[in-house]
PDB file of C-alpha atoms in Angstrom:
ATOM      1  CA  MET A1019     105.197 103.439 123.778  1.00 61.00           C
ATOM      2  CA  LYS A1020     104.384  99.710 123.741  1.00 73.00           C
ATOM      3  CA  ARG A1021     100.821  98.470 124.304  1.00 83.00           C
ATOM      4  CA  THR A1022      99.010  95.168 123.857  1.00 91.00           C
ATOM      5  CA  TRP A1023      97.182  94.906 120.539  1.00 91.00           C
ATOM      6  CA  SER A1024      95.682  91.438 120.994  1.00 94.00           C
ATOM      7  CA  THR A1025      95.881  88.285 123.098  1.00 95.00           C
ATOM      8  CA  ASN A1026      92.950  86.680 121.271  1.00 94.00           C
ATOM      9  CA  VAL A1027      93.915  83.379 119.631  1.00 93.00           C
ATOM     10  CA  ASP A1028      91.750  83.931 116.561  1.00 94.00           C
ATOM     11  CA  GLU A1029      92.979  87.492 116.009  1.00 95.00           C
ATOM     12  CA  ILE A1030      96.588  86.388 116.358  1.00 95.00           C
ATOM     13  CA  SER A1031      95.997  83.569 113.872  1.00 94.00           C
ATOM     14  CA  LYS A1032      94.517  86.047 111.378  1.00 94.00           C
ATOM     15  CA  GLU A1033      97.511  88.331 111.877  1.00 95.00           C
ATOM     16  CA  ILE A1034      99.867  85.410 111.183  1.00 95.00           C
ATOM     17  CA  ASP A1035      97.933  84.678 107.982  1.00 95.00           C
ATOM     18  CA  LEU A1036      98.342  88.342 106.993  1.00 94.00           C
ATOM     19  CA  LEU A1037     102.099  88.118 107.542  1.00 94.00           C
ATOM     20  CA  ILE A1038     102.206  85.034 105.325  1.00 94.00           C
ATOM     21  CA  ASN A1039     100.088  86.614 102.568  1.00 93.00           C
ATOM     22  CA  GLU A1040     102.217  89.778 102.635  1.00 90.00           C
ATOM     23  CA  LYS A1041     105.454  87.751 102.671  1.00 90.00           C
ATOM     24  CA  ALA A1042     106.431  90.066 105.493  1.00 90.00           C
ATOM     25  CA  ARG A1043     109.888  90.816 106.828  1.00 87.00           C
ATOM     26  CA  LEU A1044     110.446  90.333 110.555  1.00 90.00           C
ATOM     27  CA  PHE A1045     113.222  92.217 112.311  1.00 85.00           C
ATOM     28  CA  CYS A1046     114.919  90.148 115.007  1.00 82.00           C
ATOM     29  CA  LEU A1047     116.656  92.479 117.468  1.00 68.00           C
ATOM     30  CA  ARG A1048     119.668  91.205 119.345  1.00 60.00           C
ATOM     31  CA  GLU A1049     122.223  92.573 121.788  1.00 49.00           C
ATOM     32  CA  LYS A1050     124.682  95.352 120.850  1.00 49.00           C
ATOM     33  CA  GLY A1051     122.487  96.700 118.073  1.00 47.00           C
ATOM     34  CA  LYS A1052     122.684  93.596 115.866  1.00 59.00           C
ATOM     35  CA  THR A1053     119.567  93.033 113.783  1.00 67.00           C
ATOM     36  CA  ASN A1054     118.629  90.075 111.600  1.00 77.00           C
ATOM     37  CA  THR A1055     115.951  90.208 108.927  1.00 82.00           C
ATOM     38  CA  LEU A1056     113.848  87.071 108.527  1.00 88.00           C
ATOM     39  CA  HIS A1057     111.236  86.485 105.840  1.00 91.00           C
ATOM     40  CA  VAL A1058     107.891  84.806 106.527  1.00 94.00           C
ATOM     41  CA  LYS A1059     107.515  81.607 104.499  1.00 93.00           C
ATOM     42  CA  GLY A1060     104.370  79.912 105.805  1.00 94.00           C
ATOM     43  CA  LYS A1061     103.050  77.874 108.690  1.00 93.00           C
ATOM     44  CA  THR A1062     102.914  74.247 109.749  1.00 92.00           C
ATOM     45  CA  ARG A1063     101.883  72.049 112.673  1.00 89.00           C
ATOM     46  CA  LEU A1064     104.092  70.008 114.970  1.00 86.00           C
ATOM     47  CA  GLN A1065     102.643  67.831 117.710  1.00 84.00           C
ATOM     48  CA  ASN A1066      99.346  69.743 117.727  1.00 83.00           C
ATOM     49  CA  SER A1067     101.120  73.096 117.919  1.00 88.00           C
ATOM     50  CA  ASP A1068     100.986  75.794 115.225  1.00 90.00           C
ATOM     51  CA  LEU A1069     104.362  76.989 113.977  1.00 93.00           C
ATOM     52  CA  LEU A1070     105.235  80.045 111.904  1.00 94.00           C
ATOM     53  CA  VAL A1071     107.972  79.191 109.391  1.00 94.00           C
ATOM     54  CA  LEU A1072     110.667  81.804 108.692  1.00 93.00           C
ATOM     55  CA  SER A1073     113.822  81.976 106.652  1.00 90.00           C
ATOM     56  CA  HIS A1074     116.824  82.053 109.009  1.00 86.00           C
ATOM     57  CA  PRO A1075     120.329  83.282 108.079  1.00 78.00           C
ATOM     58  CA  GLY A1076     122.103  81.584 110.991  1.00 75.00           C
ATOM     59  CA  LYS A1077     123.059  78.035 111.869  1.00 75.00           C
ATOM     60  CA  ASN A1078     121.769  77.993 115.446  1.00 75.00           C
ATOM     61  CA  ILE A1079     118.651  78.964 117.333  1.00 74.00           C
ATOM     62  CA  CYS A1080     119.046  81.979 119.622  1.00 72.00           C
ATOM     63  CA  PRO A1081     120.599  80.728 122.896  1.00 64.00           C
ATOM     64  CA  GLN A1082     118.036  82.620 124.970  1.00 66.00           C
ATOM     65  CA  ASN A1083     115.391  80.340 123.393  1.00 74.00           C
ATOM     66  CA  LYS A1084     113.133  83.370 123.068  1.00 81.00           C
ATOM     67  CA  CYS A1085     112.667  85.530 119.981  1.00 84.00           C
ATOM     68  CA  LEU A1086     111.511  89.128 119.708  1.00 86.00           C
ATOM     69  CA  PHE A1087     110.289  90.234 116.283  1.00 89.00           C
ATOM     70  CA  TYR A1088     109.048  93.564 114.960  1.00 87.00           C
ATOM     71  CA  TYR A1089     107.268  94.039 111.655  1.00 88.00           C
ATOM     72  CA  HIS A1090     105.427  96.673 109.684  1.00 82.00           C
ATOM     73  CA  ILE A1091     102.582  96.176 107.201  1.00 83.00           C
ATOM     74  CA  ASN A1092     101.669  99.167 105.017  1.00 76.00           C
ATOM     75  CA  GLY A1093      98.728 101.068 106.474  1.00 73.00           C
ATOM     76  CA  LEU A1094      99.073  99.459 109.917  1.00 78.00           C
ATOM     77  CA  PRO A1095     101.000 100.464 113.032  1.00 77.00           C
ATOM     78  CA  LEU A1096     104.377  99.002 113.889  1.00 81.00           C
ATOM     79  CA  ARG A1097     103.790  95.704 115.721  1.00 89.00           C
ATOM     80  CA  GLY A1098     105.807  92.988 117.376  1.00 90.00           C
ATOM     81  CA  PHE A1099     105.695  89.815 119.426  1.00 93.00           C
ATOM     82  CA  HIS A1100     107.723  87.418 121.548  1.00 90.00           C
ATOM     83  CA  CYS A1101     107.777  83.746 120.622  1.00 90.00           C
ATOM     84  CA  THR A1102     109.650  80.503 121.302  1.00 90.00           C
ATOM     85  CA  PRO A1103     111.770  78.920 118.555  1.00 90.00           C
ATOM     86  CA  GLU A1104     111.156  75.197 118.053  1.00 88.00           C
ATOM     87  CA  LYS A1105     113.263  73.858 115.191  1.00 86.00           C
ATOM     88  CA  LEU A1106     115.814  75.030 112.618  1.00 88.00           C
ATOM     89  CA  VAL A1107     116.226  72.883 109.490  1.00 88.00           C
ATOM     90  CA  ASN A1108     117.881  73.802 106.188  1.00 88.00           C
ATOM     91  CA  GLY A1109     117.665  77.546 106.761  1.00 88.00           C
ATOM     92  CA  LEU A1110     114.027  77.458 107.901  1.00 92.00           C
ATOM     93  CA  LEU A1111     113.079  78.263 111.489  1.00 91.00           C
ATOM     94  CA  GLY A1112     109.811  77.185 113.062  1.00 92.00           C
ATOM     95  CA  VAL A1113     108.569  79.333 115.951  1.00 92.00           C
ATOM     96  CA  HIS A1114     105.461  78.876 118.071  1.00 93.00           C
ATOM     97  CA  PHE A1115     102.600  81.294 117.515  1.00 94.00           C
ATOM     98  CA  PRO A1116     102.814  84.198 119.972  1.00 94.00           C
ATOM     99  CA  ARG A1117     100.360  84.581 122.831  1.00 93.00           C
ATOM    100  CA  GLU A1118     100.377  88.365 122.503  1.00 95.00           C
ATOM    101  CA  ILE A1119     100.979  90.900 119.737  1.00 95.00           C
ATOM    102  CA  PHE A1120     101.798  94.452 120.773  1.00 91.00           C
ATOM    103  CA  GLU A1121     101.890  97.812 119.003  1.00 86.00           C
ATOM    104  CA  ILE A1122     104.530 100.488 119.359  1.00 74.00           C
ATOM    105  CA  GLN A1123     102.159 103.367 118.548  1.00 62.00           C
ATOM    106  CA  ARG A1124      99.657 104.361 115.900  1.00 46.00           C
ATOM    107  CA  ARG A1125     102.026 106.446 113.804  1.00 52.00           C
ATOM    108  CA  LYS A1126     103.760 104.432 111.082  1.00 56.00           C
ATOM    109  CA  PHE A1127     107.128 104.967 112.708  1.00 62.00           C
ATOM    110  CA  PRO A1128     107.931 107.042 115.773  1.00 68.00           C
ATOM    111  CA  ARG A1129     110.492 109.827 115.855  1.00 78.00           C
ATOM    112  CA  VAL A1130     113.237 108.616 118.164  1.00 83.00           C
ATOM    113  CA  PRO A1131     116.337 110.357 119.598  1.00 85.00           C
ATOM    114  CA  VAL A1132     119.743 109.202 118.355  1.00 87.00           C
ATOM    115  CA  ALA A1133     123.280 109.230 119.774  1.00 82.00           C
ATOM    116  CA  ASN A1134     124.774 112.712 120.160  1.00 80.00           C
ATOM    117  CA  ASP A1135     127.547 112.064 117.655  1.00 87.00           C
ATOM    118  CA  SER A1136     125.234 111.042 114.811  1.00 93.00           C
ATOM    119  CA  LYS A1137     125.921 113.401 111.902  1.00 95.00           C
ATOM    120  CA  ALA A1138     124.249 114.732 108.770  1.00 96.00           C
ATOM    121  CA  ILE A1139     126.238 116.066 105.800  1.00 96.00           C
ATOM    122  CA  PHE A1140     124.213 117.935 103.196  1.00 96.00           C
ATOM    123  CA  SER A1141     124.153 120.682 100.604  1.00 95.00           C
ATOM    124  CA  LEU A1142     121.354 122.878  99.312  1.00 95.00           C
ATOM    125  CA  LEU A1143     119.969 122.465  95.814  1.00 93.00           C
ATOM    126  CA  ASN A1144     122.294 124.070  93.225  1.00 91.00           C
ATOM    127  CA  ARG A1145     124.847 124.909  95.936  1.00 92.00           C
ATOM    128  CA  GLN A1146     128.245 123.275  96.329  1.00 88.00           C
ATOM    129  CA  ARG A1147     128.976 124.101  99.959  1.00 93.00           C
ATOM    130  CA  LEU A1148     128.687 121.183 102.357  1.00 94.00           C
ATOM    131  CA  HIS A1149     127.151 121.610 105.799  1.00 96.00           C
ATOM    132  CA  VAL A1150     127.646 119.280 108.757  1.00 96.00           C
ATOM    133  CA  GLY A1151     125.029 119.045 111.487  1.00 96.00           C
ATOM    134  CA  ARG A1152     124.077 116.895 114.464  1.00 95.00           C
ATOM    135  CA  ILE A1153     121.071 114.593 114.113  1.00 95.00           C
ATOM    136  CA  GLU A1154     118.751 115.042 117.099  1.00 93.00           C
ATOM    137  CA  ASP A1155     116.077 112.501 116.179  1.00 91.00           C
ATOM    138  CA  ILE A1156     114.998 110.388 113.222  1.00 90.00           C
ATOM    139  CA  SER A1157     111.935 108.678 111.774  1.00 87.00           C
ATOM    140  CA  LEU A1158     111.390 106.638 108.634  1.00 85.00           C
ATOM    141  CA  GLU A1159     110.448 109.775 106.715  1.00 87.00           C
ATOM    142  CA  GLY A1160     112.163 112.643 108.485  1.00 92.00           C
ATOM    143  CA  ALA A1161     114.855 113.953 110.793  1.00 94.00           C
ATOM    144  CA  ARG A1162     115.700 116.927 112.974  1.00 94.00           C
ATOM    145  CA  ILE A1163     119.190 118.383 112.515  1.00 96.00           C
ATOM    146  CA  SER A1164     120.915 121.073 114.566  1.00 95.00           C
ATOM    147  CA  GLY A1165     124.092 123.070 114.046  1.00 94.00           C
ATOM    148  CA  GLU A1166     125.513 126.456 113.125  1.00 93.00           C
ATOM    149  CA  PHE A1167     124.830 126.739 109.406  1.00 95.00           C
ATOM    150  CA  PRO A1168     126.089 130.098 108.035  1.00 94.00           C
ATOM    151  CA  VAL A1169     123.173 130.513 105.639  1.00 94.00           C
ATOM    152  CA  ILE A1170     119.446 131.219 105.943  1.00 94.00           C
ATOM    153  CA  ILE A1171     117.583 128.018 105.062  1.00 95.00           C
ATOM    154  CA  GLU A1172     113.909 128.643 104.515  1.00 94.00           C
ATOM    155  CA  LYS A1173     110.965 126.293 104.852  1.00 93.00           C
ATOM    156  CA  GLY A1174     110.462 124.536 101.496  1.00 94.00           C
ATOM    157  CA  SER A1175     114.173 124.540 100.625  1.00 95.00           C
ATOM    158  CA  ILE A1176     115.469 121.393  98.939  1.00 95.00           C
ATOM    159  CA  ILE A1177     118.467 119.546 100.349  1.00 94.00           C
ATOM    160  CA  THR A1178     120.265 117.269  97.902  1.00 90.00           C
ATOM    161  CA  PRO A1179     121.909 114.991  98.697  1.00 92.00           C
ATOM    162  CA  ILE A1180     122.099 114.285 102.426  1.00 94.00           C
ATOM    163  CA  THR A1181     124.153 111.577 104.135  1.00 95.00           C
ATOM    164  CA  LEU A1182     123.083 110.400 107.579  1.00 94.00           C
ATOM    165  CA  THR A1183     125.644 108.658 109.793  1.00 94.00           C
ATOM    166  CA  LEU A1184     123.618 107.115 112.601  1.00 91.00           C
ATOM    167  CA  LEU A1185     124.880 105.598 115.843  1.00 86.00           C
ATOM    168  CA  PRO A1186     122.758 103.657 118.352  1.00 76.00           C
ATOM    169  CA  ARG A1187     122.277 104.778 121.932  1.00 72.00           C
ATOM    170  CA  TYR A1188     123.342 102.965 125.131  1.00 65.00           C
ATOM    171  CA  VAL A1189     125.827 100.719 123.292  1.00 61.00           C
ATOM    172  CA  GLN A1190     129.440 100.776 124.412  1.00 53.00           C
ATOM    173  CA  HIS A1191     130.983  99.938 121.032  1.00 48.00           C
ATOM    174  CA  PRO A1192     128.365 101.003 118.485  1.00 56.00           C
ATOM    175  CA  SER A1193     128.398 100.188 114.805  1.00 72.00           C
ATOM    176  CA  GLU A1194     127.211 102.976 112.538  1.00 83.00           C
ATOM    177  CA  THR A1195     124.432 102.951 109.967  1.00 88.00           C
ATOM    178  CA  SER A1196     124.930 105.157 106.919  1.00 91.00           C
ATOM    179  CA  VAL A1197     121.966 106.199 104.772  1.00 92.00           C
ATOM    180  CA  LEU A1198     122.256 108.326 101.623  1.00 93.00           C
ATOM    181  CA  ILE A1199     119.071 110.308 100.952  1.00 93.00           C
ATOM    182  CA  PRO A1200     118.859 111.711  97.404  1.00 93.00           C
ATOM    183  CA  GLU A1201     116.551 114.596  98.304  1.00 94.00           C
ATOM    184  CA  ALA A1202     114.800 116.089 101.337  1.00 95.00           C
ATOM    185  CA  THR A1203     112.504 119.049 101.911  1.00 96.00           C
ATOM    186  CA  VAL A1204     112.868 121.493 104.802  1.00 96.00           C
ATOM    187  CA  MET A1205     109.597 121.522 106.750  1.00 94.00           C
ATOM    188  CA  ARG A1206     110.697 123.859 109.542  1.00 94.00           C
ATOM    189  CA  SER A1207     113.778 125.915 110.382  1.00 95.00           C
ATOM    190  CA  ILE A1208     114.992 127.880 113.387  1.00 95.00           C
ATOM    191  CA  LYS A1209     117.085 130.866 112.310  1.00 93.00           C
ATOM    192  CA  GLY A1210     119.705 132.983 113.998  1.00 89.00           C
ATOM    193  CA  GLU A1211     121.292 136.225 112.800  1.00 88.00           C
ATOM    194  CA  GLY A1212     122.339 135.371 109.254  1.00 90.00           C
ATOM    195  CA  SER A1213     122.394 131.658 110.067  1.00 94.00           C
ATOM    196  CA  THR A1214     120.225 128.598 110.640  1.00 96.00           C
ATOM    197  CA  LYS A1215     120.385 126.653 113.879  1.00 96.00           C
ATOM    198  CA  GLU A1216     117.964 123.786 113.357  1.00 96.00           C
ATOM    199  CA  LEU A1217     116.136 122.031 110.511  1.00 95.00           C
ATOM    200  CA  ALA A1218     113.274 119.588 110.370  1.00 95.00           C
ATOM    201  CA  ILE A1219     113.338 117.706 107.070  1.00 95.00           C
ATOM    202  CA  HIS A1220     111.038 115.288 105.276  1.00 93.00           C
ATOM    203  CA  PHE A1221     112.113 112.643 102.778  1.00 93.00           C
ATOM    204  CA  MET A1222     110.871 109.509 101.024  1.00 87.00           C
ATOM    205  CA  LEU A1223     113.162 106.511 100.618  1.00 85.00           C
ATOM    206  CA  ARG A1224     112.204 104.580  97.504  1.00 81.00           C
ATOM    207  CA  GLU A1225     115.052 102.063  97.427  1.00 82.00           C
ATOM    208  CA  LEU A1226     114.182  98.942  99.412  1.00 72.00           C
ATOM    209  CA  GLN A1227     117.732  98.494 100.737  1.00 76.00           C
ATOM    210  CA  LYS A1228     117.773 102.014 102.191  1.00 82.00           C
ATOM    211  CA  GLN A1229     114.304 101.531 103.701  1.00 80.00           C
ATOM    212  CA  GLN A1230     115.405  98.308 105.369  1.00 78.00           C
ATOM    213  CA  ALA A1231     118.582  99.880 106.776  1.00 83.00           C
ATOM    214  CA  LEU A1232     116.669 102.783 108.322  1.00 87.00           C
ATOM    215  CA  GLU A1233     113.830 100.545 109.567  1.00 82.00           C
ATOM    216  CA  GLN A1234     116.281  98.254 111.318  1.00 80.00           C
ATOM    217  CA  TYR A1235     118.119 101.193 112.860  1.00 84.00           C
ATOM    218  CA  ILE A1236     114.907 102.712 114.252  1.00 83.00           C
ATOM    219  CA  LEU A1237     113.744  99.367 115.602  1.00 79.00           C
ATOM    220  CA  SER A1238     117.095  98.848 117.327  1.00 77.00           C
ATOM    221  CA  LEU A1239     116.755 102.288 118.971  1.00 78.00           C
ATOM    222  CA  ILE A1240     113.265 101.412 120.199  1.00 73.00           C
ATOM    223  CA  GLU A1241     114.482  98.118 121.622  1.00 71.00           C
ATOM    224  CA  GLN A1242     117.436  99.764 123.351  1.00 69.00           C
ATOM    225  CA  GLU A1243     115.087 102.315 124.937  1.00 67.00           C
ATOM    226  CA  GLU A1244     112.704  99.527 126.049  1.00 63.00           C
ATOM    227  CA  LYS A1245     115.573  97.641 127.714  1.00 62.00           C
ATOM    228  CA  LYS A1246     116.909 100.766 129.425  1.00 63.00           C
ATOM    229  CA  SER A1247     113.504 101.689 130.834  1.00 56.00           C
ATOM    230  CA  GLY A1248     112.773  98.098 131.839  1.00 55.00           C
ATOM    231  CA  LYS A1249     109.528  97.900 129.868  1.00 51.00           C
TER     232      LYS A1249
END
């Protein structure tokens, strides 16, 4: 899933400039599913070393003295890098330029499996009955939901609204992420006799706060999977 995008100094420098121009958000993944969002502010030099300057919500540098950031620029794959923090002053963190930038994959966001007890609660357009299903996997723009829904749900049906309660994998005491999706379209359904057993849905999140919550959740799942597999 992870592959090297570049180790070239000039290419990495250009990518850093792009992050600065885009005022990009970097997702810092930590243990137990905790995720911090840092904003790119600029760059500077310290003792002949280039530093990327980020906003930092904490008061201390990560004790591991090694940062892992993921980011996404529209039209480009999901990317990330490791780097060493140098100095934290007045809410601004300086980190050394990375020696490598890697990509997760060429799709904008992968579809990743979620914890078995992650749930979806939804109703069909112009229907009042609520249905509860199990979320099998999730991406930034879709999900796969299974269950025993006592109604035939056809491809093209509109679900509105849908609430996703998402739990991370491989974490002993997980904290949940809840995302309310105003509307989703059924792209595929598996039917039983007078019922529906599985749905694949597509949605677009237009509120920045909801996008950030789902992005951070997906990135935390990817990081958990990387740690488990030892990659």
